[in-house]
Amino acid sequence: MASRKEDPVLGSNDIKKDTEEEVKDKVREEGGAREMVLSAGNSIHRSGSRPQLDLSGAAIQGNNFEERDPTILLPNQSDDISHLALDIGEGLHGCNCSSHFKVADNLSPDVRSLIKLVYFSRHEDRSNDDKRKRSIKEKLGVKNVNRRSYPILGGRLHFVKFETSKISECLDFIYSKQLHHGGMDSRLWLSEAPPSDNAIIKATGGGAYKFADLFKERLGVSIEKEDEMDCLVAGANFLLKAIRHEAFTHMEGQKEFVQIDHNDLFPYLLVNIGSGVSIIKVDGDGKFQRVSGTNVGGGTYWGLGRLLTKCKSFDELLELSQRGDNRTIDMLVGDIYGGMDYSKIGLSASTIASSFGKTVSENKELEDYRPEDISLSLLRMISYNIGQISYLNALRFGLKRIFFGGFFIRGHAYTMDTISFAVQFWSKGEAQAMFLRHEGFLGALGAFMSYEKHGLDDLMVHQLVERFPMGAPYIGGRIHGPPLGDLNEKISWMEKFVQKGTEIIAPVPMTPSGTTGLGGFEVPSSKGDTLRSDASALNVGVLHLVPTLEVFPLLADPKMYEPNTIDLSDHNELEYWFTVLSEHLPDLVDKAVASEGGTDDAKRRGDAFARAFSAHLAREQCVGDLKAGDVHLMISRLMEEPAAYGKLGLANLLELREECLREFHFVDAYRSIKQRENEASLAVLPDLLMEIDSMNEETRLLTLIEGVLAANIFDWGSRACVDLYHKGTIIEIYRMSRKKMQRPWRVDDFDIFKDRMLGSKDKKPHPHKRALLFVDNSGADVILGMLPLARELLRRGTEVVLVANSLPALNDVTAMELPDVVAEAAKHCDILRGAAEAGGLLVDAVGSKDGLSSVPLMVVENGCGSPCIDLRQVSSELAAAAKDADLIILEGMGRALHTNFNARFKCDALKLAMVKNHRLAEKLIKGNIYDCVCRYEPSPSPAPAPA
């Protein structure tokens, strides 16, 4: 079949008319995808067998054109559409292609091989693209994106796994989510024609051959097999280039994430450990060769271990090693030299001289040795040899990067430690063993990318956001049972799991395609203090693909940029901030429930949210309620796995909390509070502006900066501030805060900023061309603080762009709310009204009273929904606005202190915040709570002289 031109995923929310031609045009507009240009030498076959869409006769079902997700009928569409790929394990096997030895593929099913499944779903998110927003986009030169520009306009990649022995559950999962017909989005393609025999699913692994007939029988789809090595390398390349914290080292139980520059990725060594070991030198996309290998691998460990210990499963053998002592079996250097080191050649007494060597000189039988000791000795013997052979191959080709993956590793902490020790020992510290968070999904991801129009080729690291839904703390991607049908079933599962803890056994229905994509969760493999074989496994979240995200262009050095100011690798910091989040949780739940009217349904969702977020903090610790006594119980569990979701920063935790709220349909927990504070602040704004206008220039500028700092006290994310709100009205607290604005502030660069704004003896003032003002909280913060400052900049001829959250977070103002706030404020100020008209915020205005053109005041969204901001991932609107900006003002603790305090920019930057946390004040500025920060950093390049 000819390669198709349209992507099968259709965003239908904008279609309003039901004529065939209009629907066709819309489908083509949303579905058109540019041809992917393949890298030279790419060995992955891009299948042309993915079906085309037949748009003839297309129409919207029914007459309700205002429906959010109207069903589109494609009566002549006969092909099914696939958005998934699999890596189907048949047993513990690998490409151990030694020229002299072969390891049998038909190993015991007790190995518990896995089916790894990668599937794509469309975003449910609907961006607001009203007349006002379109006007601002036009002024900034932002083009409306469509699928001609972005093959994947927005969606999610899900990573799930099943045991191969439970393949029926995998097939049920695929069927229940209709993944073989394009996922739950298949409601858009209600074809009356029967499914076609042309539907295919890409798969790799030995099971792709073994189970092909079963897939045809149960799902009516054909399996198209992809080469395992091709898929493995393609998956690894994508992850290493696209996921910021994909690679990590593992030494002495400590994980450390490694940032890989995708421009400096190749060449590297990929070591895949299955039954045997394949060592692959990767030189680029589609450019690799198998340079070595060994028949001593995972199959050797499992085969010998099964014979020597009578273990019934691979996991059981690994668990035994946790309790082993290899000194009873291995001959050490100290055994040979009387307990002494052999320092002359650099061998310590604890170095293994001969694996299993001690058994030769002892008159013992097999049953005299502990199975735990045998398992550990075997694990060390095989892991050390794999590490040594891998390093020697890296040395042979002059490579410093070695990535390890495969079934043998499977997140096992001691295995990774042993391999890492071997590489470090033989390389004398010059090379590092590295591992991948998604290493179990390399093959499945590579198979997904073998589709002709997968749309992943051009995605960059800043366009991918990993999020962790409700089930992540429990299973990390493993599925048990069918998907949930709705939110109510998700809440029911949460309640049952928390009540029964690890005793829950029965499959439980789980989640629609637009949310987590997970199924019901199986019971953890062990309890209590027993260390699971996958105790070091890193959770794999849902990978959100957002091609419209960009790197903030004004970062001085994006490669060196680190958004988080607080280092949570310090366990004392980690424990403190987790305690803060846990103690704030009951109040947040109250606000969330109140925002939904306090109904019984809202209370039930609020309770489920609290349990779910507590589970994220606590990992597998099930907590029945949120009493103060439970807080330390939760934290102690999380402290064991601080890297469970990748590199951890405070910004990540705060975003996780907001995502968890949204998962339980709490869209804006502080909605009513924000409305009330906005109304109170707008009522006093005219008097404040009149007071400011009566001042001379220098006093006015100082008063404006004081006003921003004073108004920043209104922060519902701060416990100290929440307690303060019970002691007075919003205006009383604001006035009290302004009275306490005594200089010098703890960080006080106001005089330098004043000289830049007003000039000094030897320099004339010149206005900035465009200022980006990153606003924080609703109410007094934005209305009495940032808007008056924006007004002053406008008065001086500077264009102003107010940058606000795309989604609600705490009481932060959003980009959707801000234009209405500006419109209300403009009723009392000609400067704001003229600028708002010029900036397209007052789209129905007839023009300013004086008929004079004004510099524009605009509002753009920042691309995030968190109290903090990571400037490596911002909206295309913000990136466009930044191109002509020469002043950045970051306001508030989240954007100027928790993140970006140490960020450096290409232009002038002013960071303003009141510190509302004791510990942060002490650690960051060696000050006290309510101290203020006014940090001004001039552009590294001199500003042009005024004309």
PDB file of C-alpha atoms in Angstrom, residues 648-875:
ATOM      1  CA  LEU A 648      14.217  14.925  42.094  1.00  0.00           C
ATOM      2  CA  GLY A 649      13.803  18.671  42.641  1.00  0.00           C
ATOM      3  CA  LEU A 650      11.315  20.703  44.629  1.00  0.00           C
ATOM      4  CA  ALA A 651       9.780  21.950  41.380  1.00  0.00           C
ATOM      5  CA  ASN A 652       9.119  18.325  40.374  1.00  0.00           C
ATOM      6  CA  LEU A 653       7.352  17.599  43.658  1.00  0.00           C
ATOM      7  CA  LEU A 654       5.149  20.677  43.398  1.00  0.00           C
ATOM      8  CA  GLU A 655       4.210  19.845  39.826  1.00  0.00           C
ATOM      9  CA  LEU A 656       3.467  16.243  40.838  1.00  0.00           C
ATOM     10  CA  ARG A 657       1.005  17.542  43.436  1.00  0.00           C
ATOM     11  CA  GLU A 658      -0.813  19.711  40.891  1.00  0.00           C
ATOM     12  CA  GLU A 659      -0.948  16.849  38.368  1.00  0.00           C
ATOM     13  CA  CYS A 660      -2.400  14.599  41.052  1.00  0.00           C
ATOM     14  CA  LEU A 661      -5.121  17.173  41.791  1.00  0.00           C
ATOM     15  CA  ARG A 662      -6.018  17.359  38.121  1.00  0.00           C
ATOM     16  CA  GLU A 663      -6.072  13.578  37.885  1.00  0.00           C
ATOM     17  CA  PHE A 664      -8.973  13.570  40.347  1.00  0.00           C
ATOM     18  CA  HIS A 665     -10.733  16.355  38.425  1.00  0.00           C
ATOM     19  CA  PHE A 666      -9.906  19.260  40.733  1.00  0.00           C
ATOM     20  CA  VAL A 667      -9.338  21.853  38.041  1.00  0.00           C
ATOM     21  CA  ASP A 668      -8.736  24.892  40.274  1.00  0.00           C
ATOM     22  CA  ALA A 669      -8.724  24.285  44.031  1.00  0.00           C
ATOM     23  CA  TYR A 670      -8.368  28.006  44.872  1.00  0.00           C
ATOM     24  CA  ARG A 671     -10.901  29.328  42.352  1.00  0.00           C
ATOM     25  CA  SER A 672     -13.236  31.059  44.836  1.00  0.00           C
ATOM     26  CA  ILE A 673     -10.354  32.434  46.920  1.00  0.00           C
ATOM     27  CA  LYS A 674      -8.752  33.981  43.836  1.00  0.00           C
ATOM     28  CA  GLN A 675     -12.008  35.603  42.763  1.00  0.00           C
ATOM     29  CA  ARG A 676     -12.567  37.082  46.219  1.00  0.00           C
ATOM     30  CA  GLU A 677      -9.022  38.459  46.499  1.00  0.00           C
ATOM     31  CA  ASN A 678      -9.148  39.882  42.966  1.00  0.00           C
ATOM     32  CA  GLU A 679     -12.341  41.788  43.731  1.00  0.00           C
ATOM     33  CA  ALA A 680     -10.950  43.172  47.005  1.00  0.00           C
ATOM     34  CA  SER A 681      -7.702  44.299  45.360  1.00  0.00           C
ATOM     35  CA  LEU A 682      -9.363  45.897  42.335  1.00  0.00           C
ATOM     36  CA  ALA A 683     -11.500  47.952  44.703  1.00  0.00           C
ATOM     37  CA  VAL A 684      -8.449  49.765  46.145  1.00  0.00           C
ATOM     38  CA  LEU A 685      -6.340  49.914  42.955  1.00  0.00           C
ATOM     39  CA  PRO A 686      -7.545  53.415  41.866  1.00  0.00           C
ATOM     40  CA  ASP A 687      -6.479  54.987  45.175  1.00  0.00           C
ATOM     41  CA  LEU A 688      -3.100  53.239  45.005  1.00  0.00           C
ATOM     42  CA  LEU A 689      -2.444  54.484  41.451  1.00  0.00           C
ATOM     43  CA  MET A 690      -3.403  58.018  42.468  1.00  0.00           C
ATOM     44  CA  GLU A 691      -0.967  57.841  45.395  1.00  0.00           C
ATOM     45  CA  ILE A 692       1.833  56.560  43.133  1.00  0.00           C
ATOM     46  CA  ASP A 693       1.242  59.261  40.506  1.00  0.00           C
ATOM     47  CA  SER A 694       1.710  61.991  43.119  1.00  0.00           C
ATOM     48  CA  MET A 695       5.334  60.950  43.747  1.00  0.00           C
ATOM     49  CA  ASN A 696       8.525  62.048  42.039  1.00  0.00           C
ATOM     50  CA  GLU A 697      10.247  59.611  39.699  1.00  0.00           C
ATOM     51  CA  GLU A 698      12.764  58.103  42.130  1.00  0.00           C
ATOM     52  CA  THR A 699      10.292  57.729  45.002  1.00  0.00           C
ATOM     53  CA  ARG A 700       7.750  56.229  42.632  1.00  0.00           C
ATOM     54  CA  LEU A 701      10.126  53.522  41.409  1.00  0.00           C
ATOM     55  CA  LEU A 702      11.082  52.559  44.968  1.00  0.00           C
ATOM     56  CA  THR A 703       7.428  52.476  46.015  1.00  0.00           C
ATOM     57  CA  LEU A 704       6.591  50.241  43.086  1.00  0.00           C
ATOM     58  CA  ILE A 705       9.303  47.712  43.954  1.00  0.00           C
ATOM     59  CA  GLU A 706       8.246  47.842  47.615  1.00  0.00           C
ATOM     60  CA  GLY A 707       4.685  47.232  46.470  1.00  0.00           C
ATOM     61  CA  VAL A 708       5.654  44.099  44.552  1.00  0.00           C
ATOM     62  CA  LEU A 709       7.556  42.721  47.540  1.00  0.00           C
ATOM     63  CA  ALA A 710       4.796  43.614  50.000  1.00  0.00           C
ATOM     64  CA  ALA A 711       2.028  42.114  47.854  1.00  0.00           C
ATOM     65  CA  ASN A 712       3.978  38.884  47.437  1.00  0.00           C
ATOM     66  CA  ILE A 713       2.987  38.020  50.999  1.00  0.00           C
ATOM     67  CA  PHE A 714      -0.273  36.623  49.611  1.00  0.00           C
ATOM     68  CA  ASP A 715       0.776  33.045  48.952  1.00  0.00           C
ATOM     69  CA  TRP A 716      -1.488  30.152  49.892  1.00  0.00           C
ATOM     70  CA  GLY A 717       1.415  27.765  49.388  1.00  0.00           C
ATOM     71  CA  SER A 718       3.123  29.149  52.520  1.00  0.00           C
ATOM     72  CA  ARG A 719       1.976  27.866  55.914  1.00  0.00           C
ATOM     73  CA  ALA A 720       3.184  31.033  57.633  1.00  0.00           C
ATOM     74  CA  CYS A 721       1.130  33.205  55.280  1.00  0.00           C
ATOM     75  CA  VAL A 722      -1.979  31.051  55.601  1.00  0.00           C
ATOM     76  CA  ASP A 723      -1.823  31.495  59.382  1.00  0.00           C
ATOM     77  CA  LEU A 724      -1.423  35.242  58.849  1.00  0.00           C
ATOM     78  CA  TYR A 725      -4.578  35.519  56.732  1.00  0.00           C
ATOM     79  CA  HIS A 726      -6.757  34.707  59.733  1.00  0.00           C
ATOM     80  CA  LYS A 727      -5.583  37.915  61.431  1.00  0.00           C
ATOM     81  CA  GLY A 728      -6.938  40.543  59.027  1.00  0.00           C
ATOM     82  CA  THR A 729      -8.441  41.424  55.672  1.00  0.00           C
ATOM     83  CA  ILE A 730      -6.455  41.337  52.447  1.00  0.00           C
ATOM     84  CA  ILE A 731      -6.044  45.120  52.410  1.00  0.00           C
ATOM     85  CA  GLU A 732      -5.035  45.303  56.098  1.00  0.00           C
ATOM     86  CA  ILE A 733      -2.373  42.663  55.567  1.00  0.00           C
ATOM     87  CA  TYR A 734      -1.092  44.408  52.419  1.00  0.00           C
ATOM     88  CA  ARG A 735      -0.780  47.756  54.205  1.00  0.00           C
ATOM     89  CA  MET A 736       0.945  46.134  57.163  1.00  0.00           C
ATOM     90  CA  SER A 737       3.374  44.421  54.798  1.00  0.00           C
ATOM     91  CA  ARG A 738       4.185  47.709  53.002  1.00  0.00           C
ATOM     92  CA  LYS A 739       4.902  49.460  56.281  1.00  0.00           C
ATOM     93  CA  LYS A 740       7.519  46.833  57.092  1.00  0.00           C
ATOM     94  CA  MET A 741       9.424  47.401  53.846  1.00  0.00           C
ATOM     95  CA  GLN A 742      12.579  48.708  55.498  1.00  0.00           C
ATOM     96  CA  ARG A 743      15.759  48.921  53.434  1.00  0.00           C
ATOM     97  CA  PRO A 744      18.284  47.548  53.082  1.00  0.00           C
ATOM     98  CA  TRP A 745      16.559  44.293  52.163  1.00  0.00           C
ATOM     99  CA  ARG A 746      18.407  41.021  52.670  1.00  0.00           C
ATOM    100  CA  VAL A 747      19.346  41.006  48.978  1.00  0.00           C
ATOM    101  CA  ASP A 748      19.197  44.611  47.816  1.00  0.00           C
ATOM    102  CA  ASP A 749      20.248  45.620  44.295  1.00  0.00           C
ATOM    103  CA  PHE A 750      17.614  48.327  43.989  1.00  0.00           C
ATOM    104  CA  ASP A 751      20.108  51.155  43.541  1.00  0.00           C
ATOM    105  CA  ILE A 752      21.744  49.399  40.575  1.00  0.00           C
ATOM    106  CA  PHE A 753      18.324  48.774  39.020  1.00  0.00           C
ATOM    107  CA  LYS A 754      17.342  52.407  39.676  1.00  0.00           C
ATOM    108  CA  ASP A 755      20.435  53.675  37.849  1.00  0.00           C
ATOM    109  CA  ARG A 756      19.553  51.490  34.870  1.00  0.00           C
ATOM    110  CA  MET A 757      15.964  52.754  34.843  1.00  0.00           C
ATOM    111  CA  LEU A 758      16.471  56.441  35.700  1.00  0.00           C
ATOM    112  CA  GLY A 759      20.061  56.956  34.668  1.00  0.00           C
ATOM    113  CA  SER A 760      22.986  58.185  36.728  1.00  0.00           C
ATOM    114  CA  LYS A 761      25.342  61.144  36.581  1.00  0.00           C
ATOM    115  CA  ASP A 762      27.285  59.847  33.616  1.00  0.00           C
ATOM    116  CA  LYS A 763      24.534  57.821  31.904  1.00  0.00           C
ATOM    117  CA  LYS A 764      21.271  58.915  30.401  1.00  0.00           C
ATOM    118  CA  PRO A 765      18.243  56.664  30.931  1.00  0.00           C
ATOM    119  CA  HIS A 766      16.865  54.711  28.014  1.00  0.00           C
ATOM    120  CA  PRO A 767      13.807  52.513  28.143  1.00  0.00           C
ATOM    121  CA  HIS A 768      13.851  48.797  27.628  1.00  0.00           C
ATOM    122  CA  LYS A 769      12.282  47.633  24.392  1.00  0.00           C
ATOM    123  CA  ARG A 770      10.207  44.801  25.884  1.00  0.00           C
ATOM    124  CA  ALA A 771       9.859  43.463  29.408  1.00  0.00           C
ATOM    125  CA  LEU A 772       8.675  39.979  30.366  1.00  0.00           C
ATOM    126  CA  LEU A 773       6.982  40.030  33.779  1.00  0.00           C
ATOM    127  CA  PHE A 774       6.547  36.544  35.240  1.00  0.00           C
ATOM    128  CA  VAL A 775       3.614  37.026  37.607  1.00  0.00           C
ATOM    129  CA  ASP A 776       2.823  34.914  40.643  1.00  0.00           C
ATOM    130  CA  ASN A 777      -0.310  35.017  42.808  1.00  0.00           C
ATOM    131  CA  SER A 778      -3.804  36.324  42.157  1.00  0.00           C
ATOM    132  CA  GLY A 779      -5.258  39.182  44.184  1.00  0.00           C
ATOM    133  CA  ALA A 780      -3.004  41.812  45.718  1.00  0.00           C
ATOM    134  CA  ASP A 781       0.163  40.209  44.360  1.00  0.00           C
ATOM    135  CA  VAL A 782      -0.647  40.799  40.705  1.00  0.00           C
ATOM    136  CA  ILE A 783      -3.127  43.702  41.013  1.00  0.00           C
ATOM    137  CA  LEU A 784      -1.434  45.895  43.635  1.00  0.00           C
ATOM    138  CA  GLY A 785       2.114  44.716  42.943  1.00  0.00           C
ATOM    139  CA  MET A 786       2.912  43.707  39.380  1.00  0.00           C
ATOM    140  CA  LEU A 787       0.285  45.704  37.446  1.00  0.00           C
ATOM    141  CA  PRO A 788       1.452  49.083  38.835  1.00  0.00           C
ATOM    142  CA  LEU A 789       5.038  48.111  37.961  1.00  0.00           C
ATOM    143  CA  ALA A 790       3.933  47.108  34.459  1.00  0.00           C
ATOM    144  CA  ARG A 791       2.132  50.452  34.172  1.00  0.00           C
ATOM    145  CA  GLU A 792       5.353  52.308  35.008  1.00  0.00           C
ATOM    146  CA  LEU A 793       7.246  50.429  32.305  1.00  0.00           C
ATOM    147  CA  LEU A 794       4.497  51.193  29.797  1.00  0.00           C
ATOM    148  CA  ARG A 795       4.654  54.857  30.768  1.00  0.00           C
ATOM    149  CA  ARG A 796       8.361  54.772  29.857  1.00  0.00           C
ATOM    150  CA  GLY A 797       7.675  53.319  26.413  1.00  0.00           C
ATOM    151  CA  THR A 798       8.487  49.687  27.171  1.00  0.00           C
ATOM    152  CA  GLU A 799       6.313  46.950  25.747  1.00  0.00           C
ATOM    153  CA  VAL A 800       5.139  44.664  28.565  1.00  0.00           C
ATOM    154  CA  VAL A 801       4.302  40.980  28.339  1.00  0.00           C
ATOM    155  CA  LEU A 802       2.690  39.470  31.426  1.00  0.00           C
ATOM    156  CA  VAL A 803       3.671  35.796  31.671  1.00  0.00           C
ATOM    157  CA  ALA A 804       1.284  33.596  33.639  1.00  0.00           C
ATOM    158  CA  ASN A 805       0.600  29.912  34.216  1.00  0.00           C
ATOM    159  CA  SER A 806      -1.117  27.868  31.544  1.00  0.00           C
ATOM    160  CA  LEU A 807      -2.923  25.839  34.224  1.00  0.00           C
ATOM    161  CA  PRO A 808      -3.971  26.658  37.799  1.00  0.00           C
ATOM    162  CA  ALA A 809      -1.570  25.942  40.670  1.00  0.00           C
ATOM    163  CA  LEU A 810      -2.396  27.018  44.227  1.00  0.00           C
ATOM    164  CA  ASN A 811      -3.589  30.648  44.061  1.00  0.00           C
ATOM    165  CA  ASP A 812      -1.372  31.580  41.096  1.00  0.00           C
ATOM    166  CA  VAL A 813      -3.089  33.673  38.438  1.00  0.00           C
ATOM    167  CA  THR A 814      -3.432  31.974  35.049  1.00  0.00           C
ATOM    168  CA  ALA A 815      -3.053  33.350  31.536  1.00  0.00           C
ATOM    169  CA  MET A 816      -6.730  32.695  30.966  1.00  0.00           C
ATOM    170  CA  GLU A 817      -7.756  34.752  34.024  1.00  0.00           C
ATOM    171  CA  LEU A 818      -5.285  37.600  33.615  1.00  0.00           C
ATOM    172  CA  PRO A 819      -6.873  39.410  30.631  1.00  0.00           C
ATOM    173  CA  ASP A 820     -10.106  39.855  32.604  1.00  0.00           C
ATOM    174  CA  VAL A 821      -8.130  41.209  35.556  1.00  0.00           C
ATOM    175  CA  VAL A 822      -6.325  43.661  33.243  1.00  0.00           C
ATOM    176  CA  ALA A 823      -9.643  44.681  31.666  1.00  0.00           C
ATOM    177  CA  GLU A 824     -11.103  45.514  35.078  1.00  0.00           C
ATOM    178  CA  ALA A 825      -7.967  47.434  36.112  1.00  0.00           C
ATOM    179  CA  ALA A 826      -8.012  49.329  32.786  1.00  0.00           C
ATOM    180  CA  LYS A 827     -11.378  50.844  33.688  1.00  0.00           C
ATOM    181  CA  HIS A 828      -9.521  53.005  36.222  1.00  0.00           C
ATOM    182  CA  CYS A 829      -6.380  53.847  34.235  1.00  0.00           C
ATOM    183  CA  ASP A 830      -5.930  55.344  30.758  1.00  0.00           C
ATOM    184  CA  ILE A 831      -2.364  54.010  30.510  1.00  0.00           C
ATOM    185  CA  LEU A 832      -3.467  50.430  31.132  1.00  0.00           C
ATOM    186  CA  ARG A 833      -6.491  50.807  28.866  1.00  0.00           C
ATOM    187  CA  GLY A 834      -4.509  52.126  25.914  1.00  0.00           C
ATOM    188  CA  ALA A 835      -1.801  49.491  26.323  1.00  0.00           C
ATOM    189  CA  ALA A 836      -4.361  46.682  26.707  1.00  0.00           C
ATOM    190  CA  GLU A 837      -6.097  47.817  23.526  1.00  0.00           C
ATOM    191  CA  ALA A 838      -2.797  47.972  21.661  1.00  0.00           C
ATOM    192  CA  GLY A 839      -1.896  44.500  22.955  1.00  0.00           C
ATOM    193  CA  GLY A 840      -5.174  42.930  21.902  1.00  0.00           C
ATOM    194  CA  LEU A 841      -6.449  42.322  25.429  1.00  0.00           C
ATOM    195  CA  LEU A 842      -9.539  44.480  24.889  1.00  0.00           C
ATOM    196  CA  VAL A 843     -10.637  43.009  21.592  1.00  0.00           C
ATOM    197  CA  ASP A 844     -13.990  44.805  21.528  1.00  0.00           C
ATOM    198  CA  ALA A 845     -12.564  48.229  22.377  1.00  0.00           C
ATOM    199  CA  VAL A 846     -13.091  51.097  19.922  1.00  0.00           C
ATOM    200  CA  GLY A 847      -9.802  52.845  20.623  1.00  0.00           C
ATOM    201  CA  SER A 848      -8.324  55.012  23.346  1.00  0.00           C
ATOM    202  CA  LYS A 849      -9.998  58.266  24.279  1.00  0.00           C
ATOM    203  CA  ASP A 850      -7.087  60.475  23.231  1.00  0.00           C
ATOM    204  CA  GLY A 851      -6.670  58.667  19.911  1.00  0.00           C
ATOM    205  CA  LEU A 852      -2.947  58.151  20.567  1.00  0.00           C
ATOM    206  CA  SER A 853      -1.287  54.812  19.955  1.00  0.00           C
ATOM    207  CA  SER A 854       0.179  53.110  23.004  1.00  0.00           C
ATOM    208  CA  VAL A 855       2.918  50.567  23.522  1.00  0.00           C
ATOM    209  CA  PRO A 856       1.227  47.191  23.924  1.00  0.00           C
ATOM    210  CA  LEU A 857       0.476  45.253  27.092  1.00  0.00           C
ATOM    211  CA  MET A 858       0.131  41.550  26.316  1.00  0.00           C
ATOM    212  CA  VAL A 859      -0.484  38.295  28.193  1.00  0.00           C
ATOM    213  CA  VAL A 860       1.070  34.938  27.281  1.00  0.00           C
ATOM    214  CA  GLU A 861       0.976  31.558  28.950  1.00  0.00           C
ATOM    215  CA  ASN A 862       4.199  30.034  30.213  1.00  0.00           C
ATOM    216  CA  GLY A 863       3.440  26.414  29.276  1.00  0.00           C
ATOM    217  CA  CYS A 864       3.276  24.979  32.795  1.00  0.00           C
ATOM    218  CA  GLY A 865       0.864  24.355  35.647  1.00  0.00           C
ATOM    219  CA  SER A 866       3.124  24.502  38.680  1.00  0.00           C
ATOM    220  CA  PRO A 867       4.122  27.168  41.241  1.00  0.00           C
ATOM    221  CA  CYS A 868       7.643  26.878  39.813  1.00  0.00           C
ATOM    222  CA  ILE A 869       8.890  27.114  36.248  1.00  0.00           C
ATOM    223  CA  ASP A 870      11.477  25.144  34.310  1.00  0.00           C
ATOM    224  CA  LEU A 871      12.684  27.463  31.554  1.00  0.00           C
ATOM    225  CA  ARG A 872      13.870  24.526  29.477  1.00  0.00           C
ATOM    226  CA  GLN A 873      10.207  23.874  28.652  1.00  0.00           C
ATOM    227  CA  VAL A 874       8.115  26.972  27.920  1.00  0.00           C
ATOM    228  CA  SER A 875       5.255  27.700  25.530  1.00  0.00           C
TER     229      SER A 875
END
